[in-house]
mmCIF file of C-alpha atoms and ligand atoms in Angstrom:
data_model
loop_
_atom_site.group_PDB
_atom_site.id
_atom_site.type_symbol
_atom_site.label_atom_id
_atom_site.label_comp_id
_atom_site.label_asym_id
_atom_site.label_seq_id
_atom_site.Cartn_x
_atom_site.Cartn_y
_atom_site.Cartn_z
ATOM 1 C CA UNK A 20 -33.574 -39.443 -4.616
ATOM 2 C CA UNK A 21 -36.724 -40.081 -2.646
ATOM 3 C CA UNK A 22 -36.987 -43.617 -3.990
ATOM 4 C CA UNK A 23 -33.447 -44.165 -2.731
ATOM 5 C CA UNK A 24 -34.443 -42.845 0.635
ATOM 6 C CA UNK A 25 -32.657 -39.522 0.317
ATOM 7 C CA UNK A 26 -34.828 -36.578 1.232
ATOM 8 C CA UNK A 27 -33.056 -33.666 -0.376
ATOM 9 C CA UNK A 28 -34.265 -30.188 -1.181
ATOM 10 C CA UNK A 29 -33.524 -28.666 -4.560
ATOM 11 C CA UNK A 30 -30.504 -26.667 -3.413
ATOM 12 C CA UNK A 31 -29.035 -29.262 -1.108
ATOM 13 C CA UNK A 32 -25.639 -30.837 -1.723
ATOM 14 C CA UNK A 33 -25.542 -34.572 -2.170
ATOM 15 C CA UNK A 34 -22.590 -36.934 -1.992
ATOM 16 C CA UNK A 35 -20.696 -38.087 -5.063
ATOM 17 C CA UNK A 36 -21.811 -41.667 -4.426
ATOM 18 C CA UNK A 37 -25.487 -40.814 -4.434
ATOM 19 C CA UNK A 38 -25.129 -38.573 -7.475
ATOM 20 C CA UNK A 39 -23.357 -41.289 -9.428
ATOM 21 C CA UNK A 40 -26.044 -43.824 -8.505
ATOM 22 C CA UNK A 41 -28.693 -41.512 -9.927
ATOM 23 C CA UNK A 42 -26.627 -40.968 -13.069
ATOM 24 C CA UNK A 43 -26.283 -44.725 -13.554
ATOM 25 C CA UNK A 44 -30.025 -44.997 -13.250
ATOM 26 C CA UNK A 45 -30.338 -42.706 -16.293
ATOM 27 C CA UNK A 46 -27.579 -44.356 -18.281
ATOM 28 C CA UNK A 47 -24.740 -41.962 -17.535
ATOM 29 C CA UNK A 48 -21.394 -42.488 -15.909
ATOM 30 C CA UNK A 49 -20.380 -39.828 -13.425
ATOM 31 C CA UNK A 50 -16.646 -39.333 -13.369
ATOM 32 C CA UNK A 51 -14.951 -37.766 -10.430
ATOM 33 C CA UNK A 52 -12.999 -34.837 -11.762
ATOM 34 C CA UNK A 53 -10.019 -33.404 -9.969
ATOM 35 C CA UNK A 54 -10.116 -30.017 -11.670
ATOM 36 C CA UNK A 55 -11.221 -28.352 -8.486
ATOM 37 C CA UNK A 56 -8.074 -29.611 -6.795
ATOM 38 C CA UNK A 57 -5.907 -28.287 -9.599
ATOM 39 C CA UNK A 58 -7.608 -24.949 -9.315
ATOM 40 C CA UNK A 59 -7.036 -24.931 -5.594
ATOM 41 C CA UNK A 60 -3.309 -25.504 -6.138
ATOM 42 C CA UNK A 61 -3.145 -22.912 -8.889
ATOM 43 C CA UNK A 62 -4.872 -20.374 -6.727
ATOM 44 C CA UNK A 63 -2.451 -20.952 -3.903
ATOM 45 C CA UNK A 64 0.488 -20.602 -6.265
ATOM 46 C CA UNK A 65 -0.942 -17.385 -7.671
ATOM 47 C CA UNK A 66 -1.446 -15.943 -4.228
ATOM 48 C CA UNK A 67 2.229 -16.416 -3.464
ATOM 49 C CA UNK A 68 4.468 -13.714 -4.816
ATOM 50 C CA UNK A 69 7.500 -15.292 -6.413
ATOM 51 C CA UNK A 70 10.948 -14.247 -5.200
ATOM 52 C CA UNK A 71 12.922 -12.016 -7.534
ATOM 53 C CA UNK A 72 16.048 -13.171 -9.247
ATOM 54 C CA UNK A 73 18.906 -10.733 -8.577
ATOM 55 C CA UNK A 74 19.649 -10.493 -12.313
ATOM 56 C CA UNK A 75 16.127 -9.272 -13.108
ATOM 57 C CA UNK A 76 16.279 -6.359 -10.692
ATOM 58 C CA UNK A 77 16.542 -2.806 -11.962
ATOM 59 C CA UNK A 78 16.868 0.428 -9.960
ATOM 60 C CA UNK A 79 13.551 2.001 -9.013
ATOM 61 C CA UNK A 80 12.599 5.412 -7.607
ATOM 62 C CA UNK A 81 12.176 5.852 -3.846
ATOM 63 C CA UNK A 82 8.729 6.025 -2.280
ATOM 64 C CA UNK A 83 8.641 8.634 0.443
ATOM 65 C CA UNK A 84 6.152 9.352 3.212
ATOM 66 C CA UNK A 85 5.903 12.589 5.181
ATOM 67 C CA UNK A 86 5.019 12.223 8.830
ATOM 68 C CA UNK A 87 4.965 14.442 11.881
ATOM 69 C CA UNK A 88 2.922 16.145 14.557
ATOM 70 C CA UNK A 89 -0.246 18.127 13.809
ATOM 71 C CA UNK A 90 0.434 21.534 12.273
ATOM 72 C CA UNK A 91 4.171 20.982 11.998
ATOM 73 C CA UNK A 92 3.882 21.536 8.261
ATOM 74 C CA UNK A 93 3.446 18.182 6.472
ATOM 75 C CA UNK A 94 0.981 19.510 3.913
ATOM 76 C CA UNK A 95 2.961 22.711 3.443
ATOM 77 C CA UNK A 96 6.102 20.689 2.842
ATOM 78 C CA UNK A 97 4.399 18.513 0.244
ATOM 79 C CA UNK A 98 3.127 21.638 -1.470
ATOM 80 C CA UNK A 99 6.606 23.153 -1.412
ATOM 81 C CA UNK A 100 8.105 19.975 -2.849
ATOM 82 C CA UNK A 101 5.575 19.915 -5.669
ATOM 83 C CA UNK A 102 6.345 23.546 -6.420
ATOM 84 C CA UNK A 103 9.984 22.582 -6.749
ATOM 85 C CA UNK A 104 9.205 20.148 -9.522
ATOM 86 C CA UNK A 105 10.631 22.053 -12.435
ATOM 87 C CA UNK A 106 9.870 19.403 -15.024
ATOM 88 C CA UNK A 107 6.152 19.419 -14.425
ATOM 89 C CA UNK A 108 6.073 22.690 -16.315
ATOM 90 C CA UNK A 109 2.872 23.742 -14.652
ATOM 91 C CA UNK A 110 2.935 27.034 -12.795
ATOM 92 C CA UNK A 111 2.299 26.813 -9.097
ATOM 93 C CA UNK A 112 2.917 23.084 -8.978
ATOM 94 C CA UNK A 113 0.431 20.510 -10.043
ATOM 95 C CA UNK A 114 -3.119 19.949 -9.067
ATOM 96 C CA UNK A 115 -3.309 16.809 -7.110
ATOM 97 C CA UNK A 116 -5.544 14.023 -8.264
ATOM 98 C CA UNK A 117 -4.549 11.039 -6.219
ATOM 99 C CA UNK A 118 -3.069 10.404 -2.788
ATOM 100 C CA UNK A 119 0.375 10.327 -4.277
ATOM 101 C CA UNK A 120 2.564 12.511 -6.386
ATOM 102 C CA UNK A 121 5.877 12.442 -8.173
ATOM 103 C CA UNK A 122 8.641 14.966 -8.439
ATOM 104 C CA UNK A 123 11.716 15.067 -10.569
ATOM 105 C CA UNK A 124 14.953 16.177 -8.964
ATOM 106 C CA UNK A 125 17.926 16.392 -11.301
ATOM 107 C CA UNK A 126 16.217 13.944 -13.606
ATOM 108 C CA UNK A 127 15.512 11.463 -10.855
ATOM 109 C CA UNK A 128 12.021 10.537 -9.794
ATOM 110 C CA UNK A 129 10.779 10.613 -6.208
ATOM 111 C CA UNK A 130 7.335 9.271 -5.341
ATOM 112 C CA UNK A 131 5.548 10.974 -2.469
ATOM 113 C CA UNK A 132 2.713 9.280 -0.674
ATOM 114 C CA UNK A 133 0.408 11.896 0.722
ATOM 115 C CA UNK A 134 -2.109 9.670 2.409
ATOM 116 C CA UNK A 135 -0.287 7.497 4.875
ATOM 117 C CA UNK A 136 -0.829 9.534 7.965
ATOM 118 C CA UNK A 137 -0.228 7.660 11.157
ATOM 119 C CA UNK A 138 -3.447 5.710 11.084
ATOM 120 C CA UNK A 139 -2.992 4.491 7.532
ATOM 121 C CA UNK A 140 0.586 3.616 8.391
ATOM 122 C CA UNK A 141 -0.600 1.538 11.326
ATOM 123 C CA UNK A 142 -3.298 -0.293 9.411
ATOM 124 C CA UNK A 143 -0.936 -1.022 6.533
ATOM 125 C CA UNK A 144 1.683 -2.347 8.895
ATOM 126 C CA UNK A 145 -0.906 -4.524 10.606
ATOM 127 C CA UNK A 146 -1.484 -6.137 7.205
ATOM 128 C CA UNK A 147 2.203 -6.527 6.594
ATOM 129 C CA UNK A 148 2.154 -3.980 3.814
ATOM 130 C CA UNK A 149 5.251 -1.914 3.450
ATOM 131 C CA UNK A 150 4.853 0.928 1.033
ATOM 132 C CA UNK A 151 7.399 3.510 2.031
ATOM 133 C CA UNK A 152 11.164 3.381 1.549
ATOM 134 C CA UNK A 153 12.023 6.575 3.367
ATOM 135 C CA UNK A 154 10.167 8.569 6.024
ATOM 136 C CA UNK A 155 10.502 12.326 6.199
ATOM 137 C CA UNK A 156 9.815 13.401 9.753
ATOM 138 C CA UNK A 157 8.650 16.989 9.965
ATOM 139 C CA UNK A 158 9.389 18.764 13.238
ATOM 140 C CA UNK A 159 8.475 22.406 13.706
ATOM 141 C CA UNK A 160 11.536 24.257 14.965
ATOM 142 C CA UNK A 161 9.429 26.439 17.243
ATOM 143 C CA UNK A 162 7.551 23.541 18.790
ATOM 144 C CA UNK A 163 9.930 20.612 19.007
ATOM 145 C CA UNK A 164 9.192 16.939 19.530
ATOM 146 C CA UNK A 165 5.525 16.328 20.302
ATOM 147 C CA UNK A 166 3.532 13.136 21.002
ATOM 148 C CA UNK A 167 2.787 12.418 17.338
ATOM 149 C CA UNK A 168 6.417 13.020 16.462
ATOM 150 C CA UNK A 169 7.357 10.224 18.829
ATOM 151 C CA UNK A 170 4.617 8.058 17.345
ATOM 152 C CA UNK A 171 5.949 8.675 13.857
ATOM 153 C CA UNK A 172 9.495 7.832 14.960
ATOM 154 C CA UNK A 173 8.234 4.556 16.372
ATOM 155 C CA UNK A 174 6.330 3.738 13.179
ATOM 156 C CA UNK A 175 9.370 4.381 11.020
ATOM 157 C CA UNK A 176 11.636 2.401 13.326
ATOM 158 C CA UNK A 177 9.223 -0.546 13.428
ATOM 159 C CA UNK A 178 9.006 -0.488 9.636
ATOM 160 C CA UNK A 179 12.782 -0.367 9.457
ATOM 161 C CA UNK A 180 12.829 2.566 7.058
ATOM 162 C CA UNK A 181 15.422 5.339 7.185
ATOM 163 C CA UNK A 182 14.254 8.639 8.658
ATOM 164 C CA UNK A 183 15.197 12.048 7.317
ATOM 165 C CA UNK A 184 14.458 14.854 9.722
ATOM 166 C CA UNK A 185 12.961 18.003 8.233
ATOM 167 C CA UNK A 186 13.301 20.735 10.839
ATOM 168 C CA UNK A 187 10.620 23.058 9.532
ATOM 169 C CA UNK A 188 9.565 26.640 10.181
ATOM 170 C CA UNK A 189 13.106 27.953 10.634
ATOM 171 C CA UNK A 190 11.796 31.315 9.406
ATOM 172 C CA UNK A 191 9.831 31.762 12.601
ATOM 173 C CA UNK A 192 11.227 34.034 15.334
ATOM 174 C CA UNK A 193 10.895 31.321 17.974
ATOM 175 C CA UNK A 194 12.667 28.688 15.876
ATOM 176 C CA UNK A 195 15.260 26.678 17.762
ATOM 177 C CA UNK A 196 16.704 23.870 15.608
ATOM 178 C CA UNK A 197 19.314 22.982 18.230
ATOM 179 C CA UNK A 198 16.630 22.238 20.766
ATOM 180 C CA UNK A 199 14.916 19.967 18.230
ATOM 181 C CA UNK A 200 18.190 18.083 17.768
ATOM 182 C CA UNK A 201 18.563 17.767 21.524
ATOM 183 C CA UNK A 202 15.063 16.348 21.832
ATOM 184 C CA UNK A 203 15.701 13.992 18.912
ATOM 185 C CA UNK A 204 18.759 12.615 20.647
ATOM 186 C CA UNK A 205 16.547 11.908 23.667
ATOM 187 C CA UNK A 206 14.524 9.738 21.270
ATOM 188 C CA UNK A 207 17.596 7.871 20.141
ATOM 189 C CA UNK A 208 17.996 9.827 16.912
ATOM 190 C CA UNK A 209 21.406 11.440 16.830
ATOM 191 C CA UNK A 210 21.687 13.824 13.899
ATOM 192 C CA UNK A 211 24.857 14.170 11.861
ATOM 193 C CA UNK A 212 26.080 17.467 13.274
ATOM 194 C CA UNK A 213 25.723 15.945 16.722
ATOM 195 C CA UNK A 214 27.980 13.086 15.742
ATOM 196 C CA UNK A 215 25.227 10.670 14.755
ATOM 197 C CA UNK A 216 24.139 9.283 11.407
ATOM 198 C CA UNK A 217 20.608 10.642 11.150
ATOM 199 C CA UNK A 218 20.267 13.155 8.332
ATOM 200 C CA UNK A 219 18.527 16.377 9.225
ATOM 201 C CA UNK A 220 17.698 19.338 7.049
ATOM 202 C CA UNK A 221 16.685 22.769 8.315
ATOM 203 C CA UNK A 222 14.082 24.358 6.098
ATOM 204 C CA UNK A 223 10.990 26.459 5.758
ATOM 205 C CA UNK A 224 8.120 24.990 3.815
ATOM 206 C CA UNK A 225 6.306 28.291 3.844
ATOM 207 C CA UNK A 226 9.231 30.435 2.658
ATOM 208 C CA UNK A 227 10.507 27.663 0.370
ATOM 209 C CA UNK A 228 13.906 27.619 2.024
ATOM 210 C CA UNK A 229 16.144 24.590 1.440
ATOM 211 C CA UNK A 230 13.501 22.335 -0.116
ATOM 212 C CA UNK A 231 16.051 21.258 -2.739
ATOM 213 C CA UNK A 232 18.447 20.404 0.069
ATOM 214 C CA UNK A 233 15.901 18.032 1.523
ATOM 215 C CA UNK A 234 15.199 16.394 -1.841
ATOM 216 C CA UNK A 235 18.908 15.893 -2.476
ATOM 217 C CA UNK A 236 19.130 14.099 0.853
ATOM 218 C CA UNK A 237 16.198 11.905 -0.131
ATOM 219 C CA UNK A 238 18.044 10.893 -3.294
ATOM 220 C CA UNK A 239 21.235 10.309 -1.324
ATOM 221 C CA UNK A 240 19.503 8.003 1.135
ATOM 222 C CA UNK A 241 17.702 6.260 -1.728
ATOM 223 C CA UNK A 242 21.031 5.607 -3.417
ATOM 224 C CA UNK A 243 22.391 3.976 -0.270
ATOM 225 C CA UNK A 244 19.268 1.830 -0.006
ATOM 226 C CA UNK A 245 19.865 0.481 -3.542
ATOM 227 C CA UNK A 246 16.153 0.232 -4.238
ATOM 228 C CA UNK A 247 15.394 -2.263 -6.951
ATOM 229 C CA UNK A 248 12.481 -4.083 -8.514
ATOM 230 C CA UNK A 249 11.769 -6.425 -11.388
ATOM 231 C CA UNK A 250 9.605 -4.581 -13.933
ATOM 232 C CA UNK A 251 9.031 -7.720 -16.009
ATOM 233 C CA UNK A 252 7.133 -9.969 -13.624
ATOM 234 C CA UNK A 253 3.386 -9.895 -13.015
ATOM 235 C CA UNK A 254 2.434 -6.691 -11.276
ATOM 236 C CA UNK A 255 2.159 -6.599 -7.482
ATOM 237 C CA UNK A 256 1.663 -3.748 -5.083
ATOM 238 C CA UNK A 257 -0.451 -2.219 -2.369
ATOM 239 C CA UNK A 258 -3.724 -0.353 -2.282
ATOM 240 C CA UNK A 259 -3.072 3.101 -0.832
ATOM 241 C CA UNK A 260 -6.677 4.202 -0.650
ATOM 242 C CA UNK A 261 -9.960 3.354 -2.313
ATOM 243 C CA UNK A 262 -13.485 4.665 -2.548
ATOM 244 C CA UNK A 263 -16.744 4.192 -4.353
ATOM 245 C CA UNK A 264 -17.141 6.880 -6.974
ATOM 246 C CA UNK A 265 -20.715 7.561 -8.052
ATOM 247 C CA UNK A 266 -19.924 7.668 -11.728
ATOM 248 C CA UNK A 267 -16.843 5.489 -12.007
ATOM 249 C CA UNK A 268 -17.573 2.727 -9.512
ATOM 250 C CA UNK A 269 -14.853 1.411 -7.197
ATOM 251 C CA UNK A 270 -11.705 3.492 -7.599
ATOM 252 C CA UNK A 271 -8.436 2.472 -5.974
ATOM 253 C CA UNK A 272 -5.120 4.252 -5.786
ATOM 254 C CA UNK A 273 -2.456 1.604 -5.891
ATOM 255 C CA UNK A 274 1.295 1.660 -5.625
ATOM 256 C CA UNK A 275 2.906 -0.706 -8.112
ATOM 257 C CA UNK A 276 5.886 -2.224 -6.306
ATOM 258 C CA UNK A 277 6.949 -4.950 -8.695
ATOM 259 C CA UNK A 278 6.207 -5.846 -12.280
ATOM 260 C CA UNK A 279 4.274 -3.627 -14.675
ATOM 261 C CA UNK A 280 0.543 -3.126 -14.512
ATOM 262 C CA UNK A 281 -1.257 -2.563 -17.798
ATOM 263 C CA UNK A 282 -4.754 -1.592 -18.849
ATOM 264 C CA UNK A 283 -6.686 -4.808 -19.462
ATOM 265 C CA UNK A 284 -4.792 -6.835 -16.845
ATOM 266 C CA UNK A 285 -6.966 -9.022 -14.638
ATOM 267 C CA UNK A 286 -6.139 -8.287 -11.000
ATOM 268 C CA UNK A 287 -7.119 -9.086 -7.465
ATOM 269 C CA UNK A 288 -6.989 -6.298 -4.890
ATOM 270 C CA UNK A 289 -7.784 -7.508 -1.414
ATOM 271 C CA UNK A 290 -11.137 -9.234 -1.813
ATOM 272 C CA UNK A 291 -11.990 -7.286 -4.955
ATOM 273 C CA UNK A 292 -11.266 -8.526 -8.444
ATOM 274 C CA UNK A 293 -11.605 -7.274 -11.988
ATOM 275 C CA UNK A 294 -9.881 -6.111 -15.122
ATOM 276 C CA UNK A 295 -8.033 -2.808 -15.101
ATOM 277 C CA UNK A 296 -10.359 -0.675 -17.212
ATOM 278 C CA UNK A 297 -8.367 2.525 -16.970
ATOM 279 C CA UNK A 298 -5.357 3.910 -15.134
ATOM 280 C CA UNK A 299 -4.883 7.533 -14.173
ATOM 281 C CA UNK A 300 -1.604 8.985 -12.988
ATOM 282 C CA UNK A 301 -0.923 11.679 -10.374
ATOM 283 C CA UNK A 302 -1.408 14.389 -12.976
ATOM 284 C CA UNK A 303 -4.879 13.114 -13.768
ATOM 285 C CA UNK A 304 -3.788 11.758 -17.115
ATOM 286 C CA UNK A 305 -4.672 8.370 -18.472
ATOM 287 C CA UNK A 306 -1.772 5.979 -18.767
ATOM 288 C CA UNK A 307 -1.536 2.557 -20.386
ATOM 289 C CA UNK A 308 1.034 1.070 -18.029
ATOM 290 C CA UNK A 309 2.655 1.597 -14.641
ATOM 291 C CA UNK A 310 5.985 0.113 -13.600
ATOM 292 C CA UNK A 311 7.626 -0.272 -10.170
ATOM 293 C CA UNK A 312 7.328 2.741 -7.821
ATOM 294 C CA UNK A 313 4.377 4.253 -9.648
ATOM 295 C CA UNK A 314 1.137 5.259 -7.988
ATOM 296 C CA UNK A 315 -1.938 5.123 -10.192
ATOM 297 C CA UNK A 316 -5.649 5.256 -9.780
ATOM 298 C CA UNK A 317 -7.305 2.182 -11.223
ATOM 299 C CA UNK A 318 -10.854 1.586 -12.414
ATOM 300 C CA UNK A 319 -12.599 -1.693 -13.043
ATOM 301 C CA UNK A 320 -12.699 -3.465 -9.688
ATOM 302 C CA UNK A 321 -15.744 -5.388 -8.520
ATOM 303 C CA UNK A 322 -15.794 -3.702 -5.143
ATOM 304 C CA UNK A 323 -13.872 -1.260 -2.989
ATOM 305 C CA UNK A 324 -10.689 -2.730 -1.485
ATOM 306 C CA UNK A 325 -9.157 -1.415 1.740
ATOM 307 C CA UNK A 326 -6.017 0.648 2.180
ATOM 308 C CA UNK A 327 -3.131 -1.704 2.820
ATOM 309 C CA UNK A 328 -4.622 -4.520 0.748
ATOM 310 C CA UNK A 329 -2.259 -6.259 -1.588
ATOM 311 C CA UNK A 330 -3.056 -6.256 -5.284
ATOM 312 C CA UNK A 331 -1.661 -8.748 -7.730
ATOM 313 C CA UNK A 332 -1.992 -9.355 -11.442
ATOM 314 C CA UNK A 333 -3.316 -12.790 -12.390
ATOM 315 C CA UNK A 334 -3.539 -14.676 -15.701
ATOM 316 C CA UNK A 335 -7.275 -14.358 -16.311
ATOM 317 C CA UNK A 336 -10.633 -13.160 -15.038
ATOM 318 C CA UNK A 337 -11.564 -16.531 -13.646
ATOM 319 C CA UNK A 338 -8.425 -16.786 -11.555
ATOM 320 C CA UNK A 339 -9.047 -13.244 -10.340
ATOM 321 C CA UNK A 340 -12.539 -14.149 -9.216
ATOM 322 C CA UNK A 341 -11.466 -17.390 -7.561
ATOM 323 C CA UNK A 342 -8.608 -15.755 -5.688
ATOM 324 C CA UNK A 343 -10.864 -12.948 -4.519
ATOM 325 C CA UNK A 344 -13.310 -15.558 -3.272
ATOM 326 C CA UNK A 345 -10.540 -17.449 -1.544
ATOM 327 C CA UNK A 346 -9.359 -14.287 0.130
ATOM 328 C CA UNK A 347 -12.906 -13.508 1.216
ATOM 329 C CA UNK A 348 -13.111 -16.951 2.742
ATOM 330 C CA UNK A 349 -9.792 -16.507 4.550
ATOM 331 C CA UNK A 350 -10.817 -13.102 5.812
ATOM 332 C CA UNK A 351 -14.134 -14.444 7.084
ATOM 333 C CA UNK A 352 -12.314 -17.214 8.928
ATOM 334 C CA UNK A 353 -9.928 -14.691 10.452
ATOM 335 C CA UNK A 354 -12.793 -12.484 11.541
ATOM 336 C CA UNK A 355 -14.628 -15.434 13.005
ATOM 337 C CA UNK A 356 -11.506 -16.455 14.903
ATOM 338 C CA UNK A 357 -11.000 -12.926 16.146
ATOM 339 C CA UNK A 358 -14.595 -12.541 17.261
ATOM 340 C CA UNK A 359 -14.671 -15.905 19.020
ATOM 341 C CA UNK A 360 -11.454 -14.959 20.789
ATOM 342 C CA UNK A 361 -12.973 -11.718 21.972
ATOM 343 C CA UNK A 362 -16.089 -13.392 23.247
ATOM 344 C CA UNK A 363 -14.036 -16.000 25.120
ATOM 345 C CA UNK A 364 -11.938 -13.296 26.703
ATOM 346 C CA UNK A 365 -15.093 -11.415 27.593
ATOM 347 C CA UNK A 366 -16.461 -14.566 29.100
ATOM 348 C CA UNK A 367 -13.417 -15.081 31.278
ATOM 349 C CA UNK A 368 -13.580 -11.487 32.314
ATOM 350 C CA UNK A 369 -17.130 -11.983 33.455
ATOM 351 C CA UNK A 370 -16.214 -15.132 35.367
HETATM 352 P P1 GTP B 12 -2.082 18.629 9.863
HETATM 353 O O1 GTP B 12 -2.348 18.077 8.500
HETATM 354 O O2 GTP B 12 -3.256 19.327 10.470
HETATM 355 O O3 GTP B 12 -1.470 17.650 10.805
HETATM 356 O O4 GTP B 12 -0.998 19.799 9.700
HETATM 357 P P2 GTP B 12 0.273 19.814 8.782
HETATM 358 O O5 GTP B 12 1.383 19.138 9.472
HETATM 359 O O6 GTP B 12 -0.061 19.376 7.425
HETATM 360 O O7 GTP B 12 0.639 21.359 8.793
HETATM 361 P P3 GTP B 12 0.304 22.431 7.683
HETATM 362 O O8 GTP B 12 1.162 22.254 6.506
HETATM 363 O O9 GTP B 12 -1.154 22.493 7.498
HETATM 364 O O10 GTP B 12 0.822 23.732 8.428
HETATM 365 C C1 GTP B 12 0.290 24.168 9.649
HETATM 366 C C2 GTP B 12 0.496 25.647 9.782
HETATM 367 O O11 GTP B 12 1.886 25.921 9.853
HETATM 368 C C3 GTP B 12 -0.046 26.433 8.599
HETATM 369 O O12 GTP B 12 -0.613 27.615 9.078
HETATM 370 C C4 GTP B 12 1.199 26.726 7.775
HETATM 371 O O13 GTP B 12 1.096 27.917 7.047
HETATM 372 C C5 GTP B 12 2.254 26.859 8.856
HETATM 373 N N1 GTP B 12 3.580 26.531 8.345
HETATM 374 C C6 GTP B 12 3.948 25.408 7.707
HETATM 375 N N2 GTP B 12 5.248 25.467 7.373
HETATM 376 C C7 GTP B 12 5.701 26.649 7.804
HETATM 377 C C8 GTP B 12 6.976 27.289 7.761
HETATM 378 O O14 GTP B 12 7.965 26.791 7.223
HETATM 379 N N3 GTP B 12 7.061 28.527 8.336
HETATM 380 C C9 GTP B 12 6.004 29.126 8.920
HETATM 381 N N4 GTP B 12 6.204 30.322 9.458
HETATM 382 N N5 GTP B 12 4.808 28.555 8.979
HETATM 383 C C10 GTP B 12 4.649 27.328 8.439
HETATM 384 MG MG1 MG B 13 -1.821 18.389 6.677
#
């Protein structure tokens, strides 16, 4: 290189022309390969999620999120719902292992996401991730609509998901369900017994009153929604939450939304990649596969993805790595753009 007048360090990139000149010098022919371009195209194709053919779609269980103001009884309601699960066969409901659970009502499955509080909901929406099919809005009958109730209504409306109102704490002396309905109508939610089409259920999470009634309504709304997915395509879904476990490495709870995820599948989750080493269901049991509308904890990722990240199954480890790299690159660019925008704005502010 030096003889040719190119001063290059050992880790410096040189042009194809120069490299081929050197090769000629040593009796080799350097051929320009276009494999990198093919890979680029393949990666882009793999990052796109193919549209489903109507004929491949099968009914899938609804994914439900519980939202509402602080202390209105979200956790209590989830506990009550889990207690109602007669098929689990475990006294006092099930111990929860992941940020999601499943219940069976009259032989039909309902998936409950426990994590998406308002913040998670917001961050997922910001990434275009839609995980919930139905929102249960908990309103305490003795407290009525509060700021976070309004926030939750706005989240659900923006996401375009149906809302079922759970008027909770009807066992309390100060309970006033009618006032809640009045306040809901002020928010543009007219419940059925007020002549509207919003379903509301009066219940008590604590006293376990009318929990079945609520679940029946969830199934009713789900039926109307005609929720479907193709279980046969490559698995896609969303990361619900993830953390670094001391013993197990990166652990992510994902919701499979299409296709079927299996142990051994190479996947990309956000900027993380890897092979699914193990899957654990909401009961803490190991499973070999997870179809549409199933939440599972997965092990085997290279790093910890973020809540709201999309995960997708890919053909092999190499593709997984390349796509993760590509995503990292895209994310860096986005961040750079965002930070330069901020600094420009700051600059103008200062001027
Ligand atoms: P955050 O997670 O802090 O936002 O609260 P939350 O919405 O999960 O409410 P949580 O389930 O923790 O309930 C708050 C309080 O209300 C607890 O003391 C519950 O025991 C009580 N509570 C919940 N549901 C009922 C109910 O149906 N009746 C009565 N009387 N109390 C209830
Ligand atoms: Mg809670």
